[in-house]
Coordinates of C-alpha atoms in Angstrom, one line a residue:
Chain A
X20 CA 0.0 0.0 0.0
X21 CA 1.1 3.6 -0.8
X22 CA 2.1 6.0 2.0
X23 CA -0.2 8.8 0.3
X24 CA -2.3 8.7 -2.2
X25 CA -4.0 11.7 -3.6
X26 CA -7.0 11.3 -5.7
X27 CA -8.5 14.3 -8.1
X28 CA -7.4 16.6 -5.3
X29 CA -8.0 20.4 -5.2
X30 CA -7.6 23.2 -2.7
X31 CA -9.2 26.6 -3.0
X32 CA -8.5 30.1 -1.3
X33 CA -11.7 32.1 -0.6
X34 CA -13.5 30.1 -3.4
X35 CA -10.7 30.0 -6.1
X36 CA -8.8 27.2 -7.0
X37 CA -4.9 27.3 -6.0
X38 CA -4.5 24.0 -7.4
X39 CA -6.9 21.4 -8.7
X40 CA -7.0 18.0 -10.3
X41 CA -3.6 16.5 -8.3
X42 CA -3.3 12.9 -8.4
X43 CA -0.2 10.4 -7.7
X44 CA 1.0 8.6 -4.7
X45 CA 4.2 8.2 -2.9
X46 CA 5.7 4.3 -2.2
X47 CA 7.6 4.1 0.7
X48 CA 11.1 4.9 0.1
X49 CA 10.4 7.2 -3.0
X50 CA 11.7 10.4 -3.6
X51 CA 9.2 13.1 -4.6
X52 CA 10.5 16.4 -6.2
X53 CA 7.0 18.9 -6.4
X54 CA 8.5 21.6 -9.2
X55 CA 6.3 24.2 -10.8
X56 CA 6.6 28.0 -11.5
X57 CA 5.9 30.5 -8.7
X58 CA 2.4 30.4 -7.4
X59 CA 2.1 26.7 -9.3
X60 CA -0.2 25.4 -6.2
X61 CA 3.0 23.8 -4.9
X62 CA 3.3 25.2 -1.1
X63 CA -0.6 25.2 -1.0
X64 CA -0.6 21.1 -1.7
X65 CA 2.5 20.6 1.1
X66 CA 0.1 22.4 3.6
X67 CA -2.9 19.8 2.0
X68 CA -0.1 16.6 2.8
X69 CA 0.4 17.8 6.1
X70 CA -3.8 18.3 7.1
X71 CA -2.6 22.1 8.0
X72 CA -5.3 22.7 4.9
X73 CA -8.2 20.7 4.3
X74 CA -8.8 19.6 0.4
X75 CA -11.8 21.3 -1.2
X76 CA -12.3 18.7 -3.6
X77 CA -10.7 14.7 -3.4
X78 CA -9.6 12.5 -1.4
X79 CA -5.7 11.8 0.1
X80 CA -4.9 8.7 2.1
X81 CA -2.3 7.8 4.0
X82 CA -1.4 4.1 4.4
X83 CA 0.9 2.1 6.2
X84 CA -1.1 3.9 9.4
X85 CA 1.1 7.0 8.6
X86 CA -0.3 9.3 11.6
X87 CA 0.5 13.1 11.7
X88 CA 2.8 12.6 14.0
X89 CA 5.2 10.3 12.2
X90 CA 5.6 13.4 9.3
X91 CA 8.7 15.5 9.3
X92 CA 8.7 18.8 8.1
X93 CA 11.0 21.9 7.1
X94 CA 9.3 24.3 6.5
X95 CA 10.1 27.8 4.5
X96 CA 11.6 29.9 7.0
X97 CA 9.7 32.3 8.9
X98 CA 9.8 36.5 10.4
X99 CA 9.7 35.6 13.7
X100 CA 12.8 33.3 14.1
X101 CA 15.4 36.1 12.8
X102 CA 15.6 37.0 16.2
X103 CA 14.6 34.4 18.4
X104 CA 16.8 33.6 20.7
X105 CA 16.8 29.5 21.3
X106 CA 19.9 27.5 20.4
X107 CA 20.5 24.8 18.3
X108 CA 19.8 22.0 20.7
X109 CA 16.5 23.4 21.7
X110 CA 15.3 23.9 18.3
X111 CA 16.2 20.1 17.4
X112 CA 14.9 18.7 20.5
X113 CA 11.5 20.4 19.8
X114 CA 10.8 18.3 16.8
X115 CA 10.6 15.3 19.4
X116 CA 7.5 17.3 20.5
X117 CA 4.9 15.0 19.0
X118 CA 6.5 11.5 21.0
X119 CA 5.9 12.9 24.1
X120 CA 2.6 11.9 24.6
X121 CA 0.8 13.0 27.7
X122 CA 4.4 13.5 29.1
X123 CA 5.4 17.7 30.3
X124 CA 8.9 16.7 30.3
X125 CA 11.5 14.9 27.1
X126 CA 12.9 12.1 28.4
X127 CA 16.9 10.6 28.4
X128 CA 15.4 8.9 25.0
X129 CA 14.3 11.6 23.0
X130 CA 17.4 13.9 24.3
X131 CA 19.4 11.3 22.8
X132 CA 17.8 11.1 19.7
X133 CA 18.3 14.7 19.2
X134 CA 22.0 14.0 20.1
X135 CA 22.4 11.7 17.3
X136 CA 19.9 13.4 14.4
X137 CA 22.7 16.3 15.5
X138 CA 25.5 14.0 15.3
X139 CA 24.3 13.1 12.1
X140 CA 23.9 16.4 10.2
X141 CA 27.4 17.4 11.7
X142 CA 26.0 19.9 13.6
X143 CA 26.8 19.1 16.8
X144 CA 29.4 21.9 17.7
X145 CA 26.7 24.1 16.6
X146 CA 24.5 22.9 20.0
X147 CA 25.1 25.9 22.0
X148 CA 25.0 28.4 19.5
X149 CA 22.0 30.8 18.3
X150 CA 20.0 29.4 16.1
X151 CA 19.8 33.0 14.6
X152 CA 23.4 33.5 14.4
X153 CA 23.9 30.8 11.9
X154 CA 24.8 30.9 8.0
X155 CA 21.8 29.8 5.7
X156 CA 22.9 26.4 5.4
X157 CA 23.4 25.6 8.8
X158 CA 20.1 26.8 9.6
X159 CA 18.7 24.3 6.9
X160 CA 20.5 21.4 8.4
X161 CA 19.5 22.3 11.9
X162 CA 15.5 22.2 10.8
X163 CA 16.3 19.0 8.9
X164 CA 17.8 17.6 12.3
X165 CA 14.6 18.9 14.1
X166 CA 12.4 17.5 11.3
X167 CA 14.1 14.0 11.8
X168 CA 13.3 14.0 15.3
X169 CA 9.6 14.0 14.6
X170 CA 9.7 10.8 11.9
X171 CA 11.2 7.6 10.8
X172 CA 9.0 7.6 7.4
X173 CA 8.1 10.4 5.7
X174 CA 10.0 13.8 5.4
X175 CA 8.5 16.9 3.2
X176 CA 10.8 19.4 2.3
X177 CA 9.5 23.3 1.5
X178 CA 12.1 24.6 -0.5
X179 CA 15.2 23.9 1.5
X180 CA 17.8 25.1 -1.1
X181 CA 16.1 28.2 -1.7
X182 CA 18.7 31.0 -0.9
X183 CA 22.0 29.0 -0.6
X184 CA 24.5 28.9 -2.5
X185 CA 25.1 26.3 -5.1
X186 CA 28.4 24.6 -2.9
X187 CA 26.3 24.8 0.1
X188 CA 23.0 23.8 -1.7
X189 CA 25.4 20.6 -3.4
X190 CA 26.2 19.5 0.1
X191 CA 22.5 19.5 2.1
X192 CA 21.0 17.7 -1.5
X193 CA 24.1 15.3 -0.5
X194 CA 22.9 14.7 3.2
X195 CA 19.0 14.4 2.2
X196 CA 20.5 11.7 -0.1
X197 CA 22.1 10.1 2.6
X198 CA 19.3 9.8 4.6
X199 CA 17.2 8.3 2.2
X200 CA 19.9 5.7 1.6
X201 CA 20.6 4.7 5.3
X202 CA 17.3 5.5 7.2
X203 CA 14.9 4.1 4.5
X204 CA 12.9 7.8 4.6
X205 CA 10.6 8.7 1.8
X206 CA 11.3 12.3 0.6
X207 CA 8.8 14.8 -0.8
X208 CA 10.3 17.9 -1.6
X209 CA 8.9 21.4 -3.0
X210 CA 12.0 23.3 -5.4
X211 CA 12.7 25.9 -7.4
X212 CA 15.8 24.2 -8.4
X213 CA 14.6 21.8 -11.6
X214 CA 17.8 21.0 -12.6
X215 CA 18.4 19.6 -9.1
X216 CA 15.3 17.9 -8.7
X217 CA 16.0 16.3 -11.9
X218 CA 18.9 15.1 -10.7
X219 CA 18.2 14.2 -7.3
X220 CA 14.7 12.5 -7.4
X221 CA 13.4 9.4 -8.9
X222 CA 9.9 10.5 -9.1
X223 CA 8.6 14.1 -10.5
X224 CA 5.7 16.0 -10.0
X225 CA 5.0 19.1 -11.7
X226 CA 2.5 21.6 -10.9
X227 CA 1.0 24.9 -13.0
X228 CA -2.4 25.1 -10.9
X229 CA -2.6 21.7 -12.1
X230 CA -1.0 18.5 -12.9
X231 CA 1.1 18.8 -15.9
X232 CA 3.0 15.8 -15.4
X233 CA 3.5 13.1 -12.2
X234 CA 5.8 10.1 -13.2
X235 CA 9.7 8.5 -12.7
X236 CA 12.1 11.3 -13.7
X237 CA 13.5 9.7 -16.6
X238 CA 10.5 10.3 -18.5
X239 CA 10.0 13.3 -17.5
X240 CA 13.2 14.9 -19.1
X241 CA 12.2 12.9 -22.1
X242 CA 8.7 14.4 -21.9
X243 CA 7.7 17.6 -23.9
X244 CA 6.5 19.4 -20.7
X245 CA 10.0 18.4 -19.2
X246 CA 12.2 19.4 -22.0
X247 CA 10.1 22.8 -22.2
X248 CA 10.7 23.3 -18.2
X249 CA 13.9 22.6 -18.0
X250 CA 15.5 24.4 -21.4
X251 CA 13.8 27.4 -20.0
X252 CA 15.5 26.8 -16.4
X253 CA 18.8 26.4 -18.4
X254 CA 18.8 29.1 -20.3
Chain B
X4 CA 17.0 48.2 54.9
X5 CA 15.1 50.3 57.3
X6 CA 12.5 51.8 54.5
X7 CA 12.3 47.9 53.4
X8 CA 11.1 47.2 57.5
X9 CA 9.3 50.0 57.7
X10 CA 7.1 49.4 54.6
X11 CA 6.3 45.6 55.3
X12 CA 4.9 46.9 58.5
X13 CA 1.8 48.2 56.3
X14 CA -0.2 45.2 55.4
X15 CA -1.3 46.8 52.5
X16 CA 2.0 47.1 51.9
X17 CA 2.7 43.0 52.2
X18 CA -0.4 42.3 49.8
X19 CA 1.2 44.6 47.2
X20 CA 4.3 43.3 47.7
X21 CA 2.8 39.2 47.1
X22 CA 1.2 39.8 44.2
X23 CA 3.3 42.2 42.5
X24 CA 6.0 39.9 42.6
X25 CA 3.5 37.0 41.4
X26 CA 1.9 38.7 38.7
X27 CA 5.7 40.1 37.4
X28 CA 6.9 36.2 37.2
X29 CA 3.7 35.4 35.2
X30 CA 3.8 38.7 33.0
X31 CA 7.5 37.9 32.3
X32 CA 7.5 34.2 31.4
X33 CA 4.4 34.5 29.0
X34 CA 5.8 37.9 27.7
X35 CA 9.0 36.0 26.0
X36 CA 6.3 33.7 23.9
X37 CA 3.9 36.8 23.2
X38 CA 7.2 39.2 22.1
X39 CA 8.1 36.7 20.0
X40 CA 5.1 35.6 18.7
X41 CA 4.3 39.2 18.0
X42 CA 1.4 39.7 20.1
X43 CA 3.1 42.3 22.3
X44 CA -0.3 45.0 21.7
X45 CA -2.3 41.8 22.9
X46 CA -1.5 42.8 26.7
X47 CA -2.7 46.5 25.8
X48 CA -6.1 45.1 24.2
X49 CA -6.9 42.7 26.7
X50 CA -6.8 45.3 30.0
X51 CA -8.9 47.9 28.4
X52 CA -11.4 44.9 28.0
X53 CA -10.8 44.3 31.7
X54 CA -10.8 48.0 32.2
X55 CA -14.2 48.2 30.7
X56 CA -14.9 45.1 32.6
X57 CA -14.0 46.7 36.1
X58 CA -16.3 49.7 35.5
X59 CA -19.4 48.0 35.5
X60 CA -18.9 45.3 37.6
X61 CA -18.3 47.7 40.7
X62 CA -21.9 49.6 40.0
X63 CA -23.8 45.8 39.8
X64 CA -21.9 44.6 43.3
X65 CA -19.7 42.2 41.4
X66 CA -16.7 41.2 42.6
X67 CA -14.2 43.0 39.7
X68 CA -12.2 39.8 39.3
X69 CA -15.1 37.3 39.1
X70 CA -16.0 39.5 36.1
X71 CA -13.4 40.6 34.2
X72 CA -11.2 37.4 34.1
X73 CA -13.8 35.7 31.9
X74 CA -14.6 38.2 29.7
X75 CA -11.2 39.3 29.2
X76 CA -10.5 35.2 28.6
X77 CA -13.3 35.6 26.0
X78 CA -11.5 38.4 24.5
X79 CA -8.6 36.9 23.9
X80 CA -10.1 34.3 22.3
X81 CA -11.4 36.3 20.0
X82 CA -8.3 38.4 18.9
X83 CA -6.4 35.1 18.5
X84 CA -9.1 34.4 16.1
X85 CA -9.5 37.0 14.0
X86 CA -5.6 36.7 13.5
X87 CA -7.0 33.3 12.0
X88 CA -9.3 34.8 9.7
X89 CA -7.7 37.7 9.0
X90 CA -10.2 39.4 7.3
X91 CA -9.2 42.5 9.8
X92 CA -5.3 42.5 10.5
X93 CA -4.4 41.3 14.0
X94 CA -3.2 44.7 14.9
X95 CA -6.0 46.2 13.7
X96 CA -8.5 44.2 15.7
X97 CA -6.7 44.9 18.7
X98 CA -6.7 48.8 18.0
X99 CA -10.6 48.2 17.6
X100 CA -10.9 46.2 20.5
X101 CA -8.6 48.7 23.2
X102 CA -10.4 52.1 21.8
X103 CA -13.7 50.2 21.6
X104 CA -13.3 48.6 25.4
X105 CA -12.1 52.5 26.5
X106 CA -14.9 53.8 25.9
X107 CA -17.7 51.7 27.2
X108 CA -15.5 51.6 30.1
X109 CA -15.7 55.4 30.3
X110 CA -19.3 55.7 29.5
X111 CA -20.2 53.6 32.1
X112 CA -18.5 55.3 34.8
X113 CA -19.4 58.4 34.1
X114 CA -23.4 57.4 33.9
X115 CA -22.9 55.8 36.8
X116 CA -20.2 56.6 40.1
X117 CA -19.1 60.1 37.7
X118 CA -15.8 60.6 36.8
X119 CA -13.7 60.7 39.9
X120 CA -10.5 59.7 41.6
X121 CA -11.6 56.3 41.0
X122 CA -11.0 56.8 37.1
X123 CA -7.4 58.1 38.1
X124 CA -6.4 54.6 39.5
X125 CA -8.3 52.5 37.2
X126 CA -5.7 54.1 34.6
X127 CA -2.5 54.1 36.2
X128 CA -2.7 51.8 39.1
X129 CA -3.7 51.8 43.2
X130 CA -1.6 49.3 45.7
X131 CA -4.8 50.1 48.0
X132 CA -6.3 48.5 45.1
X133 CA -5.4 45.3 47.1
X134 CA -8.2 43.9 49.4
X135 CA -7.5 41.1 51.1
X136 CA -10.0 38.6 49.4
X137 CA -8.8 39.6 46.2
X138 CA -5.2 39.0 48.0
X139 CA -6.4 35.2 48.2
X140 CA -7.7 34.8 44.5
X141 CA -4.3 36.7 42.8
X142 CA -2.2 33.9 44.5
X143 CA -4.0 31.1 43.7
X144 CA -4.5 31.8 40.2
X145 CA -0.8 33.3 39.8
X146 CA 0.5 30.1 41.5
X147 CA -1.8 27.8 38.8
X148 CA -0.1 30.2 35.8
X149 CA 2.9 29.2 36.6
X150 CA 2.4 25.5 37.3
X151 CA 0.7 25.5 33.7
X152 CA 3.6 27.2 32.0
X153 CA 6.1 25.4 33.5
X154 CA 4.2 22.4 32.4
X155 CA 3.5 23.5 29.0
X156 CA 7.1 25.1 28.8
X157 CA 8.3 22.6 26.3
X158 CA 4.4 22.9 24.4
X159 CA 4.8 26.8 24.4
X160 CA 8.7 26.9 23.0
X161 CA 7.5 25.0 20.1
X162 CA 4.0 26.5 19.2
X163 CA 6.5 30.1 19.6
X164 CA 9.2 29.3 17.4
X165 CA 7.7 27.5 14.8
X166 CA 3.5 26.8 15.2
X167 CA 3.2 26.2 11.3
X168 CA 6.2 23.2 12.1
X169 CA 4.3 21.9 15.4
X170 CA 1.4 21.9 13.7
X171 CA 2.6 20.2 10.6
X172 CA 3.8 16.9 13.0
X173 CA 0.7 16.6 15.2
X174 CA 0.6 18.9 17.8
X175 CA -2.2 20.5 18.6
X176 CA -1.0 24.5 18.3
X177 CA -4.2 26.2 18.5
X178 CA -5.1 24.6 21.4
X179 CA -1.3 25.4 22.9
X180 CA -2.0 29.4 21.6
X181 CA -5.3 29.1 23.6
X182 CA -3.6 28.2 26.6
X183 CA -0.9 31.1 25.9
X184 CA -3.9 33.7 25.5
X185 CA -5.6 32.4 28.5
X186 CA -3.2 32.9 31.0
X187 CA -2.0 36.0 29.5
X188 CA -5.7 37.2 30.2
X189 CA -5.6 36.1 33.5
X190 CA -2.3 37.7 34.3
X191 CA -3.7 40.6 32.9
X192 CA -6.6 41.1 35.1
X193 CA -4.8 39.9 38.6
X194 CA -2.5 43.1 37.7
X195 CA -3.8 45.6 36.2
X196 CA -5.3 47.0 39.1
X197 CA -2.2 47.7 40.4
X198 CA -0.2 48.7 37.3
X199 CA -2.9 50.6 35.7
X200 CA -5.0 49.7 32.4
X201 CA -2.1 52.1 30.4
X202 CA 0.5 50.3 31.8
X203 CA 0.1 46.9 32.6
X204 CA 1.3 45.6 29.1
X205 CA 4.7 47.0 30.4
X206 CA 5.1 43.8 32.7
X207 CA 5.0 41.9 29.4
X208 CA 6.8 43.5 27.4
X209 CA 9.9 45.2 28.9
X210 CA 11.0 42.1 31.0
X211 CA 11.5 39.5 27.7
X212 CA 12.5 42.7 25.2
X213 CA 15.3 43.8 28.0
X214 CA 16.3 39.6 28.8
X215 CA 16.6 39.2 25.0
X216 CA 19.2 42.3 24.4
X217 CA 21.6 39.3 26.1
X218 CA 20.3 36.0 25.7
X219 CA 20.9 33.3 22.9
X220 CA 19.1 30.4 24.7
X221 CA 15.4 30.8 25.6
X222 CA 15.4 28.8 28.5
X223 CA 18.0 31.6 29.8
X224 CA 15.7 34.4 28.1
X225 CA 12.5 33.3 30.3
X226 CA 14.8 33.0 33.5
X227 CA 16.8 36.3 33.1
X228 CA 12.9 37.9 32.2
X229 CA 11.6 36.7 35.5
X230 CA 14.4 37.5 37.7
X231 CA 14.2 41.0 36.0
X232 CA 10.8 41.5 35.8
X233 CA 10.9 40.8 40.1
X234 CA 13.6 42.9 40.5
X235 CA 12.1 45.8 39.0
X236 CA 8.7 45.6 40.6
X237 CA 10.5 45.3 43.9
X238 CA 12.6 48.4 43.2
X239 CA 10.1 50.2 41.6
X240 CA 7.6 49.9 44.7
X241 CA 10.1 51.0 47.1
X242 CA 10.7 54.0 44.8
X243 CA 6.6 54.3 44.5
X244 CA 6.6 54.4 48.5
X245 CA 9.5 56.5 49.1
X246 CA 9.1 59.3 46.5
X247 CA 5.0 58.9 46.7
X248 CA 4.6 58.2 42.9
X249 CA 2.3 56.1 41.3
X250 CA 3.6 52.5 41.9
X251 CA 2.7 51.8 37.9
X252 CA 4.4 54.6 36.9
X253 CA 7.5 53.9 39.0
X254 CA 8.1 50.3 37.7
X255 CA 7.6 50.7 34.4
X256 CA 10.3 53.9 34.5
X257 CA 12.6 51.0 36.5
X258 CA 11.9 49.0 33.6
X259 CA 13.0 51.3 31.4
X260 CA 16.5 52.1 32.8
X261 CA 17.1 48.5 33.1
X262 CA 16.3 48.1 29.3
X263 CA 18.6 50.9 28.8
X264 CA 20.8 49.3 30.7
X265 CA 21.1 45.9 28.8
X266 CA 20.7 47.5 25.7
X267 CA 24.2 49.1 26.4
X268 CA 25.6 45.8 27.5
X269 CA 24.7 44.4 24.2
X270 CA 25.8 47.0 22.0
X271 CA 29.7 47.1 23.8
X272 CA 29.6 42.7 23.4
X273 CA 29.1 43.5 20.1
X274 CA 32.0 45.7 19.6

């Protein structure tokens, strides 16, 4: 059974349609690249995966009894956290939030699991630091660390290459690789970056209000819609 | 020393003392989340509702605090609302809402006791203000804020630094926000007697803005607030008693220095 399944899904904003007509599902283990100009519907259907918005039309399903609280998420960044002052460990251990249960308190368990998500994105001499005093990239490795520590199966990425630099960019594509390969987590991710999608995921959605194309990413760059896409994001 | 012996020897005194320094812990570890969560005009909306709510409960015979803690609760429910909907800006609403609540308050008042002294301390804050009954409800209720928070301390860091995130992994944020707003309204109305409608949001806001100017952790923001926030209530009470100013007045002006103060010490670190 597929993790989610979207069928002849739409969601509207005060009545108009943002995106409508969406329908593909995600295999555990996939990985999911949403592309699609500005305004495409693609944030909008993220929000629609993660039940912050409810569908106005269709149906998605999750299998494998994927609950919300087995989803990890990064998020675009947002106004308030530019001068928030939290350091790097507490933002990570907050995304062990939703295993706490009826619990006040984290436990030794999900303290060390933030350890090691840190340990993992190298980021662990970062613990004690401000979160806002941090480069772009670390800030985008820190969220990932926080958005492992709320799943094992399913992580959706908003954009996380968006304003880095191409070296930087290169290396957090590398680590979201990396955790695909040793964790066994399915990826979804929104871009801007086609040419990186392209390269990095095996499955490709593409949004313009609607669903231009969904299928493995080797058809896609053989498919007119691809070509079209990604000549004009080369040139 | 001796003015500090001499002024606990007033029981008014004492009562002002207890809650003050009750309702300045509250204030301060709520303001960090509502600073940051950019609801700092939220404090100023909410005790012109209790403002409004204070003027006519005391022509019906009702207790003030048995009426104005649930309909300022109610009104904080509905500003975190309409920053759902957002059909009206948050900011706006909350303009609406403190002009709006002003002048019922006013109107009634002067329909029904006139415009008196009475007005005077509803504005800027009485310690008489303090009756011993209401002594009893201020402490328990303080003491329950600050159980809840520290409860809800790991809840509220994550609904403040990221609510679209917490959300987005199965935690309920709204109802984490309604918790927030609650207490703030509660907090509110326990001090706003003493502080003043006008200047009650003060305890909010200056302990968390002045804490930030030197922390980078936010467990270390919301202890630094509180220790401030008691330090310059205590200071700015013995001023109030010595220099016989408004105790409002004279905190917040404490406050103020202090900010000053840290703001320095930032800007020198950063040299």
């Amino acid at each position: 059974m597929s993790l989610i399944r979207c069928e002849n899904v739409s969601f509207a904003y005060s009545g108009k349609n943002a995106v409508s007509g969406v329908n593909f599902e995600v295999n555990a283990g996939d990985y999911l690249c949403i592309i699609g100009e500005n305004g495409a519907g693609k944030s909008t259907l993220i929000r629609g995966l993660l039940r912050l918005k409810k569908p106005s039309s269709g149906k998605i399903t999750y299998g494998d009894g994927l609950k919300p609280n087995e989803i990890g998420y990064l998020p675009q960044q947002t106004e308030a956290q530019k001068d928030f002052p939290a350091t790097v460990s507490e933002v990570v251990l907050s995304g062990c939030l939703n295993s706490l249960g009826m619990h006040f308190f984290y436990s030794k368990d999900e303290k060390r699991r933030a350890r090691d998500n840190m340990d993992l994105l190298g980021i662990t001499d970062l613990s004690d630091r401000c979160y806002r005093d941090l480069s772009g990239g670390q800030q985008q490795r820190v969220l990932l660390a926080r958005a492992l520590c709320a799943t094992k199966k399913l992580l959706l990425l908003d954009e996380p290459v968006t304003g880095l630099d191409p070296v930087i960019a290169g290396e957090l594509y590398h680590v979201i690789r990396d955790l695909r390969e040793q964790k066994h987590i399915t990826i979804i991710m929104v871009s801007h970056d086609v040419n990186g999608a392209v390269r990095e995921a095996d499955h490709i959605l593409h949004l313009a209000n609607g669903q231009k194309f969904c299928g493995p990413t080797v058809r896609y760059i053989n498919d007119p819609i691809g070509r079209a896409f990604l000549g004009g994001a080369a040139s | 020393m001796s003015t500090l012996f001499e002024m606990i020897s007033y029981p008014f005194l004492v009562r002002a003392f207890i809650v003050g320094i009750l309702v300045s812990l509250c204030a301060s570890l709520l303001g960090s989340s509502l600073v940051l969560k950019r609801y700092s005009m939220i404090g100023d909306g909410l005790s012109h509702v209790g403002f409004a709510a204070l003027a006519i409960a005391y022509p019906l015979g009702i207790s003030p605090l048995w009426l104005s803690i649930p309909v300022c609760v109610i009104a904080a429910f509905l500003l975190l609302q309409i920053r759902e909907s957002s059909r009206i800006r948050g900011d706006a609403a909350t303009a609406l809402l403190l002009s709006g609540a002003l002048a019922i308050g006013v109107m009634t008042i002067s329909l029904t006791t006139g415009m008196n002294t009475d007005v005077c301390n509803y504005m800027f804050g009485s310690i008489l203000a303090m009756s011993k009954s209401d002594l009893h409800i201020s402490v328990i209720l303080s003491i329950v804020v600050l159980i809840l928070y520290i409860l809800f301390y790991n809840r509220i860091f994550a609904v403040t630094f990221d609510e679209t995130f917490a959300a987005a992994t199965g935690t309920r944020a709204q109802t984490y926000n309604m918790i927030i707003a609650v207490l703030t309204a509660v907090t509110i109305v326990l001090g706003m007697r003493m502080m003043g409608t006008l200047l009650i949001s003060s305890l909010i806001v200056f302990p968390s803005l002045t804490a930030m100017r030197v922390c980078r952790r936010f467990l270390s923001t919301v202890i630094v607030s509180a220790v401030l926030a008691v330090t310059c209530f205590s200071i700015g009470l013995i001023l109030s008693y010595l220099y016989s100013i408004p105790t409002g007045a004279s905190i917040v002006v404490t406050d103020i220095v202090v900010f000053f103060l840290f703001l320095a010490i930032e800007k020198i670190r950063e040299r």
